[in-house]
CSV table of C-alpha atoms and ligand atoms in Angstrom, one decimal:
chain,number,residue,atom,x,y,z
V,1287,UNK,CA,7.1,-22.5,-21.4
V,1288,UNK,CA,7.1,-23.2,-17.6
V,1289,UNK,CA,9.6,-21.1,-15.6
V,1290,UNK,CA,10.4,-20.8,-11.9
V,1291,UNK,CA,11.9,-17.5,-10.6
V,1292,UNK,CA,13.9,-18.0,-7.4
V,1293,UNK,CA,15.4,-15.0,-5.6
V,1294,UNK,CA,15.4,-13.2,-2.2
V,1295,UNK,CA,12.7,-10.7,-1.4
V,1296,UNK,CA,13.1,-7.7,-3.6
V,1297,UNK,CA,15.2,-9.5,-6.2
V,1298,UNK,CA,12.9,-8.3,-8.9
V,1299,UNK,CA,10.9,-11.6,-9.5
V,1300,UNK,CA,7.6,-9.9,-9.8
V,1301,UNK,CA,8.9,-7.1,-12.0
V,1302,UNK,CA,10.5,-9.5,-14.4
V,1303,UNK,CA,7.5,-11.9,-14.3
V,1304,UNK,CA,5.2,-9.0,-15.3
V,1305,UNK,CA,7.4,-8.3,-18.3
V,1306,UNK,CA,7.5,-12.0,-19.3
V,1307,UNK,CA,3.7,-12.2,-19.1
V,1308,UNK,CA,3.5,-9.5,-21.8
V,1309,UNK,CA,6.3,-10.7,-23.9
V,1310,UNK,CA,5.6,-14.4,-23.8
V,1311,UNK,CA,1.8,-14.7,-23.3
V,1312,UNK,CA,2.2,-16.9,-20.3
V,1313,UNK,CA,0.6,-16.5,-16.8
V,1314,UNK,CA,2.3,-15.3,-13.6
V,1315,UNK,CA,1.5,-17.5,-10.6
V,1316,UNK,CA,2.6,-15.6,-7.5
V,1317,UNK,CA,1.8,-17.2,-4.2
V,1318,UNK,CA,2.5,-13.9,-2.5
V,1319,UNK,CA,-0.2,-12.2,-4.6
V,1320,UNK,CA,-2.7,-15.1,-4.1
V,1321,UNK,CA,-2.2,-14.8,-0.3
V,1322,UNK,CA,-2.7,-11.0,-0.4
V,1323,UNK,CA,-5.8,-11.5,-2.4
V,1324,UNK,CA,-7.1,-14.1,0.2
V,1325,UNK,CA,-6.5,-11.5,2.9
V,1326,UNK,CA,-8.3,-8.7,0.9
V,1327,UNK,CA,-11.3,-11.0,0.4
V,1328,UNK,CA,-11.6,-11.6,4.1
V,1329,UNK,CA,-11.5,-15.4,3.8
V,1330,UNK,CA,-10.6,-17.5,6.8
V,1331,UNK,CA,-7.3,-18.6,5.2
V,1332,UNK,CA,-6.5,-14.9,4.5
V,1333,UNK,CA,-7.0,-14.0,8.1
V,1334,UNK,CA,-4.9,-17.0,9.2
V,1335,UNK,CA,-1.9,-15.9,7.2
V,1336,UNK,CA,-2.1,-12.2,7.8
V,1337,UNK,CA,0.2,-11.9,10.8
V,1338,UNK,CA,2.6,-14.6,9.5
V,1339,UNK,CA,3.1,-12.6,6.3
V,1340,UNK,CA,3.4,-9.2,8.1
V,1341,UNK,CA,6.3,-10.5,10.2
V,1342,UNK,CA,8.0,-12.1,7.2
V,1343,UNK,CA,7.6,-15.8,8.0
V,1344,UNK,CA,6.6,-18.5,5.6
V,1345,UNK,CA,3.1,-19.8,5.6
V,1346,UNK,CA,2.6,-23.5,5.6
V,1347,UNK,CA,3.5,-25.7,2.6
V,1348,UNK,CA,-0.1,-27.1,2.7
V,1349,UNK,CA,-1.7,-23.7,2.1
V,1350,UNK,CA,0.6,-22.6,-0.8
V,1351,UNK,CA,0.6,-26.0,-2.5
V,1352,UNK,CA,-3.2,-25.9,-2.3
V,1353,UNK,CA,-3.2,-22.5,-4.0
V,1354,UNK,CA,-1.0,-23.7,-6.9
V,1355,UNK,CA,-2.9,-26.9,-7.3
V,1356,UNK,CA,-6.1,-24.9,-7.7
V,1357,UNK,CA,-4.5,-22.8,-10.5
V,1358,UNK,CA,-3.1,-25.8,-12.3
V,1359,UNK,CA,-6.4,-27.8,-12.0
V,1360,UNK,CA,-8.3,-24.8,-13.4
V,1361,UNK,CA,-6.1,-25.0,-16.6
V,1362,UNK,CA,-5.0,-21.4,-16.0
V,1363,UNK,CA,-1.4,-22.3,-16.9
V,1364,UNK,CA,-2.3,-24.0,-20.2
V,1365,UNK,CA,0.0,-21.8,-22.3
V,1366,UNK,CA,2.8,-21.9,-19.7
V,1367,UNK,CA,3.5,-20.3,-16.4
V,1368,UNK,CA,6.0,-18.3,-14.4
V,1369,UNK,CA,6.1,-19.5,-10.8
V,1370,UNK,CA,7.0,-16.4,-8.9
V,1371,UNK,CA,7.8,-17.0,-5.2
V,1372,UNK,CA,6.9,-20.7,-5.4
V,1373,UNK,CA,8.4,-23.1,-4.5
V,1374,UNK,CA,10.2,-21.9,-1.4
V,1375,UNK,CA,10.9,-25.2,0.4
V,1376,UNK,CA,11.9,-28.6,-0.6
V,1377,UNK,CA,8.5,-29.9,0.2
V,1378,UNK,CA,6.9,-27.4,-2.1
V,1379,UNK,CA,9.4,-28.2,-4.9
V,1380,UNK,CA,8.7,-31.9,-4.7
V,1381,UNK,CA,4.9,-31.2,-4.7
V,1382,UNK,CA,5.2,-29.0,-7.7
V,1383,UNK,CA,7.2,-31.7,-9.6
V,1384,UNK,CA,4.5,-34.2,-8.8
V,1385,UNK,CA,1.6,-31.9,-9.7
V,1386,UNK,CA,3.2,-31.0,-13.0
V,1387,UNK,CA,4.1,-34.6,-13.9
V,1388,UNK,CA,0.5,-35.7,-13.2
V,1389,UNK,CA,-0.7,-33.2,-15.8
V,1390,UNK,CA,2.0,-34.0,-18.3
V,1391,UNK,CA,3.7,-30.6,-17.8
V,1392,UNK,CA,7.4,-30.0,-17.7
V,1393,UNK,CA,9.6,-27.3,-16.2
V,1394,UNK,CA,11.7,-25.7,-18.9
V,1395,UNK,CA,14.0,-23.4,-16.8
V,1396,UNK,CA,14.6,-22.2,-13.2
V,1397,UNK,CA,16.2,-18.8,-13.0
V,1398,UNK,CA,17.9,-17.8,-9.8
V,1399,UNK,CA,18.3,-14.0,-9.4
V,1400,UNK,CA,21.1,-12.7,-7.2
V,1401,UNK,CA,21.1,-9.3,-5.6
V,1402,UNK,CA,23.1,-8.2,-2.5
V,1403,UNK,CA,21.2,-7.6,0.8
V,1404,UNK,CA,21.7,-3.8,1.0
V,1405,UNK,CA,20.2,-3.3,-2.4
V,1406,UNK,CA,17.3,-5.7,-1.5
V,1407,UNK,CA,16.4,-3.6,1.6
V,1408,UNK,CA,16.5,-0.4,-0.4
V,1409,UNK,CA,14.2,-2.0,-3.0
V,1410,UNK,CA,11.5,-3.3,-0.7
V,1411,UNK,CA,11.4,-0.2,1.5
V,1412,UNK,CA,10.8,2.0,-1.6
V,1413,UNK,CA,8.3,-0.3,-3.3
V,1414,UNK,CA,4.6,0.5,-3.9
V,1415,UNK,CA,2.1,-1.1,-6.3
V,1416,UNK,CA,-1.1,-0.2,-8.0
V,1417,UNK,CA,-4.0,-1.5,-6.0
V,1418,UNK,CA,-6.1,-1.8,-9.2
V,1419,UNK,CA,-3.8,-3.8,-11.6
V,1420,UNK,CA,-0.8,-4.8,-9.4
V,1421,UNK,CA,1.8,-2.9,-11.4
V,1422,UNK,CA,5.0,-2.6,-9.3
V,1423,UNK,CA,6.8,0.7,-8.8
V,1424,UNK,CA,9.7,2.1,-6.7
V,1425,UNK,CA,10.1,5.6,-5.2
V,1426,UNK,CA,13.5,6.1,-6.9
V,1427,UNK,CA,14.0,3.3,-9.4
V,1428,UNK,CA,10.6,3.1,-11.1
V,1429,UNK,CA,8.4,6.0,-10.3
V,1430,UNK,CA,5.1,6.4,-12.2
V,1431,UNK,CA,5.2,8.9,-15.1
V,1432,UNK,CA,2.5,11.0,-13.4
V,1433,UNK,CA,2.3,11.2,-9.6
V,1434,UNK,CA,-0.7,9.2,-8.2
V,1435,UNK,CA,-1.6,7.7,-11.6
V,1436,UNK,CA,-0.8,4.2,-12.6
V,1437,UNK,CA,1.1,4.1,-16.0
V,1438,UNK,CA,-0.5,0.7,-16.9
V,1439,UNK,CA,-4.2,1.0,-16.0
V,1440,UNK,CA,-4.6,4.8,-15.4
V,1441,UNK,CA,-6.1,4.3,-12.0
V,1442,UNK,CA,-5.8,7.4,-9.8
V,1443,UNK,CA,-4.7,7.4,-6.1
V,1444,UNK,CA,-4.6,3.6,-6.1
V,1445,UNK,CA,-1.0,3.1,-4.9
V,1446,UNK,CA,-0.4,1.1,-1.8
V,1447,UNK,CA,2.5,-0.3,0.3
V,1448,UNK,CA,2.9,-3.7,1.8
V,1449,UNK,CA,2.9,-4.1,5.6
V,1450,UNK,CA,5.9,-6.5,5.3
V,1451,UNK,CA,8.0,-4.0,3.4
V,1452,UNK,CA,9.9,-2.7,6.4
V,1453,UNK,CA,13.4,-3.4,7.7
V,1454,UNK,CA,12.3,-5.7,10.6
V,1455,UNK,CA,10.2,-8.0,8.4
V,1456,UNK,CA,12.9,-7.9,5.8
V,1457,UNK,CA,15.4,-9.3,8.2
V,1458,UNK,CA,13.1,-12.3,8.8
V,1459,UNK,CA,12.3,-12.7,5.1
V,1460,UNK,CA,16.0,-12.7,4.2
V,1461,UNK,CA,16.7,-15.2,7.0
V,1462,UNK,CA,14.0,-17.5,5.7
V,1463,UNK,CA,15.2,-17.2,2.2
V,1464,UNK,CA,18.8,-18.2,3.0
V,1465,UNK,CA,17.7,-21.0,5.3
V,1466,UNK,CA,14.8,-22.6,3.3
V,1467,UNK,CA,14.6,-21.3,-0.2
V,1468,UNK,CA,18.2,-21.0,-1.3
V,1469,UNK,CA,18.6,-24.8,-0.9
V,1470,UNK,CA,16.4,-25.0,-4.0
V,1471,UNK,CA,19.2,-23.6,-6.1
V,1472,UNK,CA,21.2,-26.8,-5.6
V,1473,UNK,CA,18.0,-28.9,-6.0
V,1474,UNK,CA,17.3,-27.5,-9.5
V,1475,UNK,CA,21.0,-27.4,-10.4
V,1476,UNK,CA,21.1,-31.2,-9.8
V,1477,UNK,CA,18.1,-31.5,-12.2
V,1478,UNK,CA,20.0,-29.6,-14.9
V,1479,UNK,CA,17.4,-26.8,-15.0
V,1480,UNK,CA,19.2,-23.9,-13.2
V,1481,UNK,CA,20.4,-20.7,-14.7
V,1482,UNK,CA,21.7,-17.8,-12.5
V,1483,UNK,CA,21.5,-14.2,-13.5
V,1484,UNK,CA,22.8,-11.0,-11.8
V,1485,UNK,CA,19.6,-9.1,-10.7
V,1486,UNK,CA,21.5,-5.8,-10.1
V,1487,UNK,CA,21.3,-3.1,-12.7
V,1488,UNK,CA,18.6,-1.4,-14.6
V,1489,UNK,CA,15.3,-3.3,-14.9
V,1490,UNK,CA,15.7,-3.5,-18.7
V,1491,UNK,CA,19.3,-4.7,-18.4
V,1492,UNK,CA,18.1,-7.5,-16.0
V,1493,UNK,CA,15.3,-8.3,-18.5
V,1494,UNK,CA,17.9,-8.8,-21.2
V,1495,UNK,CA,19.8,-11.2,-19.0
V,1496,UNK,CA,16.6,-13.0,-18.3
V,1497,UNK,CA,15.8,-13.5,-21.9
V,1498,UNK,CA,19.4,-14.8,-22.6
V,1499,UNK,CA,19.0,-17.3,-19.7
V,1500,UNK,CA,15.6,-18.5,-21.0
V,1501,UNK,CA,16.4,-18.7,-24.7
V,1502,UNK,CA,20.1,-19.6,-24.5
J,693,AP5,P1,6.0,-12.5,-2.0
J,693,AP5,O1,5.0,-11.5,-2.3
J,693,AP5,O2,6.4,-13.6,-2.9
J,693,AP5,O3,7.3,-11.6,-1.6
J,693,AP5,P2,8.9,-11.9,-1.8
J,693,AP5,O4,9.4,-13.2,-2.2
J,693,AP5,O5,9.4,-11.4,-0.4
J,693,AP5,O6,9.3,-11.1,-2.9
J,693,AP5,P3,9.0,-9.7,-3.2
J,693,AP5,O7,7.6,-9.5,-3.8
J,693,AP5,O8,9.2,-8.8,-2.0
J,693,AP5,O9,10.1,-9.2,-4.3
J,693,AP5,P4,10.3,-9.5,-5.8
J,693,AP5,O10,11.5,-10.3,-6.0
J,693,AP5,O11,9.0,-9.9,-6.5
J,693,AP5,O12,10.6,-8.0,-6.2
J,693,AP5,P5,9.8,-6.9,-7.0
J,693,AP5,O13,9.8,-7.2,-8.5
J,693,AP5,O14,8.5,-6.6,-6.4
J,693,AP5,O15,5.7,-13.2,-0.6
J,693,AP5,C1,5.3,-12.4,0.5
J,693,AP5,C2,5.0,-13.3,1.7
J,693,AP5,O16,4.0,-14.3,1.4
J,693,AP5,C3,6.2,-14.1,2.2
J,693,AP5,O17,7.1,-13.4,3.0
J,693,AP5,C4,5.5,-15.3,2.9
J,693,AP5,O18,5.0,-14.9,4.1
J,693,AP5,C5,4.3,-15.5,2.0
J,693,AP5,N1,4.6,-16.5,0.9
J,693,AP5,C6,4.5,-16.3,-0.4
J,693,AP5,N2,4.9,-17.3,-1.1
J,693,AP5,C7,5.1,-18.3,-0.2
J,693,AP5,C8,5.5,-19.7,-0.3
J,693,AP5,N3,5.7,-20.2,-1.6
J,693,AP5,N4,5.7,-20.4,0.8
J,693,AP5,C9,5.5,-19.8,2.0
J,693,AP5,N5,5.1,-18.5,2.2
J,693,AP5,C10,4.9,-17.8,1.1
J,693,AP5,O19,10.8,-5.6,-6.8
J,693,AP5,C11,11.0,-5.0,-5.6
J,693,AP5,C12,11.2,-3.5,-5.8
J,693,AP5,O20,12.4,-3.3,-6.5
J,693,AP5,C13,10.1,-2.8,-6.6
J,693,AP5,O21,9.8,-1.6,-6.1
J,693,AP5,C14,10.7,-2.7,-8.0
J,693,AP5,O22,10.2,-1.6,-8.7
J,693,AP5,C15,12.2,-2.6,-7.7
J,693,AP5,N6,13.0,-3.2,-8.7
J,693,AP5,C16,12.8,-4.4,-9.4
J,693,AP5,N7,13.9,-4.6,-10.2
J,693,AP5,C17,14.8,-3.6,-10.0
J,693,AP5,C18,16.0,-3.4,-10.6
J,693,AP5,N8,16.6,-4.2,-11.5
J,693,AP5,N9,16.7,-2.2,-10.2
J,693,AP5,C19,16.1,-1.4,-9.3
J,693,AP5,N10,14.9,-1.6,-8.7
J,693,AP5,C20,14.2,-2.7,-9.1
């Protein structure tokens, strides 16, 4: 199954994608994670996108399309993929359609997650992740069971916060989402692939809505 998750920053795309990976045995392709990995590796591309990401702007279509093309070419998405945070522009959406068609792959569903802006800001400013396995947490909504220890991989003192998870970057990220990415909701609706779910509520409640959207 090939799925796109569309939603503003903090909508819960990554959280739900991690659940779908476990439940459905498909891979998560997050361009945000790939770009952060490139930064951590010290690559030239990683250095080039560092400031752009920190202030909440979009990196170029060319870079993110290249990252997704690499993953698709490597066969990593053989059993199916969740595209998390990609595409975000019409150019990226067209490119994804062409790449998938050239490999005989089809998109099964595009799920748009809606959450109001105040809740989004509260979510991203309280977010932290495990630096070892990438599990996503939140100060209030999803704290680890034991302080400083990851529930998933048991790593100690590995939690980190993103430099773009602050109110100023969030304003830019939200602006870019409404200007560039939300137009994809109409794009995929026109293709008959769109489902919309309410992303507010407990994580498990949202997961239930996600499964209804995907299987209904
Ligand atoms: P990216 O990493 O994709 O960030 P994003 O889209 O801004 O999305 P987030 O990761 O902030 O949110 P999410 O929806 O995954 O929420 P999460 O599940 O973590 O991109 C970062 C940057 O990279 C971009 O700004 C851009 O610069 C660049 N980039 C990436 N892709 C690009 C592209 N295609 N084109 C151009 N540039 C690109 O949840 C958030 C928090 O809320 C967590 O703490 C979580 O525990 C909590 N939470 C989740 N669900 C719930 C719930 N139901 N109730 C309460 N809390 C919840």
